C-alpha positions as YAML, in Angstrom:
chain: A
units: angstrom
residues:
- id: 1
  name: MET
  ca: [-42.69, -45.37, 122.38]
- id: 2
  name: ASP
  ca: [-44.29, -41.59, 122.27]
- id: 3
  name: ALA
  ca: [-44.78, -40.14, 125.42]
- id: 4
  name: PRO
  ca: [-49.12, -39.88, 125.74]
- id: 5
  name: LEU
  ca: [-50.86, -36.44, 125.90]
- id: 6
  name: LEU
  ca: [-49.79, -33.70, 128.58]
- id: 7
  name: VAL
  ca: [-53.30, -32.04, 129.54]
- id: 8
  name: ILE
  ca: [-52.87, -29.63, 131.65]
- id: 9
  name: VAL
  ca: [-55.77, -28.08, 133.45]
- id: 10
  name: ASP
  ca: [-56.83, -25.02, 134.84]
- id: 11
  name: ALA
  ca: [-58.49, -25.76, 138.02]
- id: 12
  name: ALA
  ca: [-59.62, -22.38, 138.36]
- id: 13
  name: ASN
  ca: [-60.90, -21.68, 135.25]
- id: 14
  name: VAL
  ca: [-62.18, -25.23, 134.98]
- id: 15
  name: VAL
  ca: [-64.01, -25.62, 138.99]
- id: 16
  name: GLY
  ca: [-65.52, -21.10, 137.88]
- id: 17
  name: SER
  ca: [-66.92, -22.33, 134.80]
- id: 18
  name: VAL
  ca: [-70.80, -24.05, 136.40]
- id: 19
  name: PRO
  ca: [-72.19, -22.20, 139.24]
- id: 20
  name: ASP
  ca: [-72.10, -25.13, 141.25]
- id: 21
  name: GLY
  ca: [-71.76, -23.48, 145.20]
- id: 22
  name: TRP
  ca: [-67.95, -24.40, 144.39]
- id: 23
  name: TRP
  ca: [-66.67, -20.55, 146.09]
- id: 24
  name: ARG
  ca: [-68.32, -22.05, 149.17]
- id: 25
  name: ASP
  ca: [-65.41, -25.17, 149.05]
- id: 26
  name: ARG
  ca: [-62.99, -24.89, 146.95]
- id: 27
  name: ARG
  ca: [-60.61, -27.10, 147.68]
- id: 28
  name: GLY
  ca: [-63.93, -29.49, 148.10]
- id: 29
  name: ALA
  ca: [-64.43, -28.23, 144.44]
- id: 30
  name: ALA
  ca: [-61.10, -28.55, 143.23]
- id: 31
  name: GLU
  ca: [-61.29, -32.25, 144.72]
- id: 32
  name: ARG
  ca: [-64.41, -33.12, 142.94]
- id: 33
  name: LEU
  ca: [-63.04, -32.83, 139.39]
- id: 34
  name: ARG
  ca: [-59.63, -34.18, 139.84]
- id: 35
  name: ASP
  ca: [-62.02, -37.56, 140.81]
- id: 36
  name: LEU
  ca: [-63.72, -36.60, 137.53]
- id: 37
  name: LEU
  ca: [-60.73, -36.66, 135.13]
- id: 38
  name: VAL
  ca: [-59.57, -39.63, 135.86]
- id: 39
  name: PRO
  ca: [-61.12, -42.26, 133.79]
- id: 40
  name: TYR
  ca: [-59.48, -39.68, 130.32]
- id: 41
  name: ALA
  ca: [-56.21, -40.55, 131.89]
- id: 42
  name: THR
  ca: [-57.29, -44.59, 130.01]
- id: 43
  name: ASP
  ca: [-60.50, -43.69, 128.21]
- id: 44
  name: GLY
  ca: [-59.02, -40.30, 126.49]
- id: 45
  name: LEU
  ca: [-60.94, -37.38, 125.51]
- id: 46
  name: PRO
  ca: [-63.00, -36.73, 122.29]
- id: 47
  name: ARG
  ca: [-60.17, -36.57, 119.29]
- id: 48
  name: HIS
  ca: [-57.62, -37.73, 122.06]
- id: 49
  name: PRO
  ca: [-56.89, -41.30, 122.40]
- id: 50
  name: GLY
  ca: [-55.42, -42.45, 125.97]
- id: 51
  name: PRO
  ca: [-54.05, -43.08, 127.88]
- id: 52
  name: LEU
  ca: [-53.44, -39.19, 128.65]
- id: 53
  name: GLU
  ca: [-51.60, -37.86, 130.88]
- id: 54
  name: LEU
  ca: [-52.79, -35.35, 133.40]
- id: 55
  name: VAL
  ca: [-52.01, -31.80, 135.88]
- id: 56
  name: LEU
  ca: [-54.84, -30.27, 137.23]
- id: 57
  name: VAL
  ca: [-52.93, -27.26, 138.68]
- id: 58
  name: VAL
  ca: [-54.39, -25.69, 141.72]
- id: 59
  name: GLU
  ca: [-53.65, -22.11, 143.76]
- id: 60
  name: GLY
  ca: [-55.20, -20.31, 146.15]
- id: 61
  name: GLY
  ca: [-57.73, -22.36, 148.29]
- id: 62
  name: ALA
  ca: [-57.89, -25.10, 146.32]
- id: 63
  name: ARG
  ca: [-54.17, -25.69, 147.50]
- id: 64
  name: GLY
  ca: [-53.90, -29.42, 149.70]
- id: 65
  name: ILE
  ca: [-55.08, -31.86, 147.63]
- id: 66
  name: ALA
  ca: [-53.13, -34.63, 146.77]
- id: 67
  name: SER
  ca: [-52.25, -36.62, 143.73]
- id: 68
  name: VAL
  ca: [-53.86, -39.99, 143.02]
- id: 69
  name: PRO
  ca: [-53.85, -42.60, 140.28]
- id: 70
  name: GLY
  ca: [-53.79, -41.12, 136.99]
- id: 71
  name: VAL
  ca: [-54.13, -37.13, 137.95]
- id: 72
  name: ARG
  ca: [-51.12, -35.54, 139.18]
- id: 73
  name: VAL
  ca: [-52.65, -32.46, 141.40]
- id: 74
  name: ASP
  ca: [-49.83, -29.77, 140.83]
- id: 75
  name: GLU
  ca: [-49.53, -26.46, 143.51]
- id: 76
  name: ALA
  ca: [-48.77, -23.43, 141.98]
- id: 77
  name: PRO
  ca: [-46.89, -21.35, 144.78]
- id: 78
  name: GLY
  ca: [-48.45, -18.58, 142.74]
- id: 79
  name: SER
  ca: [-50.65, -17.65, 139.89]
- id: 80
  name: GLY
  ca: [-52.23, -20.60, 138.68]
- id: 81
  name: ASP
  ca: [-51.69, -18.96, 135.28]
- id: 82
  name: ASP
  ca: [-48.19, -18.97, 135.81]
- id: 83
  name: ARG
  ca: [-47.44, -21.88, 136.82]
- id: 84
  name: ILE
  ca: [-50.01, -24.15, 133.90]
- id: 85
  name: VAL
  ca: [-47.49, -21.41, 131.84]
- id: 86
  name: GLU
  ca: [-44.10, -23.02, 132.66]
- id: 87
  name: VAL
  ca: [-45.90, -26.51, 132.86]
- id: 88
  name: THR
  ca: [-47.01, -26.66, 129.35]
- id: 89
  name: ALA
  ca: [-42.65, -24.50, 128.16]
- id: 90
  name: GLU
  ca: [-41.46, -27.74, 131.17]
- id: 91
  name: ALA
  ca: [-43.19, -30.05, 128.06]
- id: 92
  name: ALA
  ca: [-42.05, -28.39, 125.21]
- id: 93
  name: ASP
  ca: [-40.36, -31.52, 123.56]
- id: 94
  name: ARG
  ca: [-44.01, -33.09, 123.34]
- id: 95
  name: PRO
  ca: [-47.99, -33.13, 122.49]
- id: 96
  name: ARG
  ca: [-49.74, -30.76, 125.37]
- id: 97
  name: LEU
  ca: [-53.27, -29.68, 125.55]
- id: 98
  name: VAL
  ca: [-53.99, -26.92, 127.68]
- id: 99
  name: VAL
  ca: [-57.85, -26.42, 129.40]
- id: 100
  name: THR
  ca: [-58.95, -23.54, 129.68]
- id: 101
  name: ALA
  ca: [-61.46, -20.74, 128.46]
- id: 102
  name: ASP
  ca: [-59.32, -17.98, 130.04]
- id: 103
  name: ARG
  ca: [-58.14, -16.04, 126.54]
- id: 104
  name: GLU
  ca: [-54.81, -14.91, 128.23]
- id: 105
  name: LEU
  ca: [-53.60, -18.03, 129.08]
- id: 106
  name: ARG
  ca: [-54.36, -19.10, 125.52]
- id: 107
  name: ARG
  ca: [-52.95, -16.89, 123.93]
- id: 108
  name: ARG
  ca: [-49.74, -17.96, 126.27]
- id: 109
  name: VAL
  ca: [-49.41, -21.45, 125.91]
- id: 110
  name: THR
  ca: [-49.95, -21.36, 121.69]
- id: 111
  name: GLU
  ca: [-47.44, -19.57, 121.63]
- id: 112
  name: LEU
  ca: [-45.44, -21.98, 123.30]
- id: 113
  name: GLY
  ca: [-47.12, -25.22, 120.74]
- id: 114
  name: ALA
  ca: [-50.07, -26.25, 123.14]
- id: 115
  name: GLU
  ca: [-53.29, -27.07, 122.31]
- id: 116
  name: VAL
  ca: [-56.30, -25.40, 123.44]
- id: 117
  name: THR
  ca: [-59.80, -27.53, 124.66]
- id: 118
  name: GLY
  ca: [-62.16, -25.09, 127.24]
- id: 119
  name: PRO
  ca: [-63.39, -26.80, 130.44]
- id: 120
  name: ARG
  ca: [-67.14, -28.34, 128.50]
- id: 121
  name: THR
  ca: [-64.31, -31.02, 126.99]
- id: 122
  name: VAL
  ca: [-63.61, -32.32, 131.14]
- id: 123
  name: ARG
  ca: [-67.35, -31.23, 132.62]
- id: 124
  name: PRO
  ca: [-69.70, -32.04, 130.12]
...
């Protein structure tokens, strides 16, 4: 059986796409996003039926949150964008979808063969 689609979520970019006061509690905002992602693991996303493997890449003040069933949290030791590129490259043998609106990051991961979509895909 083929591996499910790997969905790599740029936590900083997706959290920052909604001006809801996230900057006062980056860790809490990342935890809320993680929890929002859980149903997508089984239900899928538009044009991408489940099951999906979800990875939430966090950085900076959002570090320290735990993985939960359905969403693996990956802490970037430095740049979140660099870690997203690494995770994308490490999974080159399978389909990948990166969730971000960051233009430079989009360019970097599409060069590796990943598909990209914007934050609204996971945060309507």
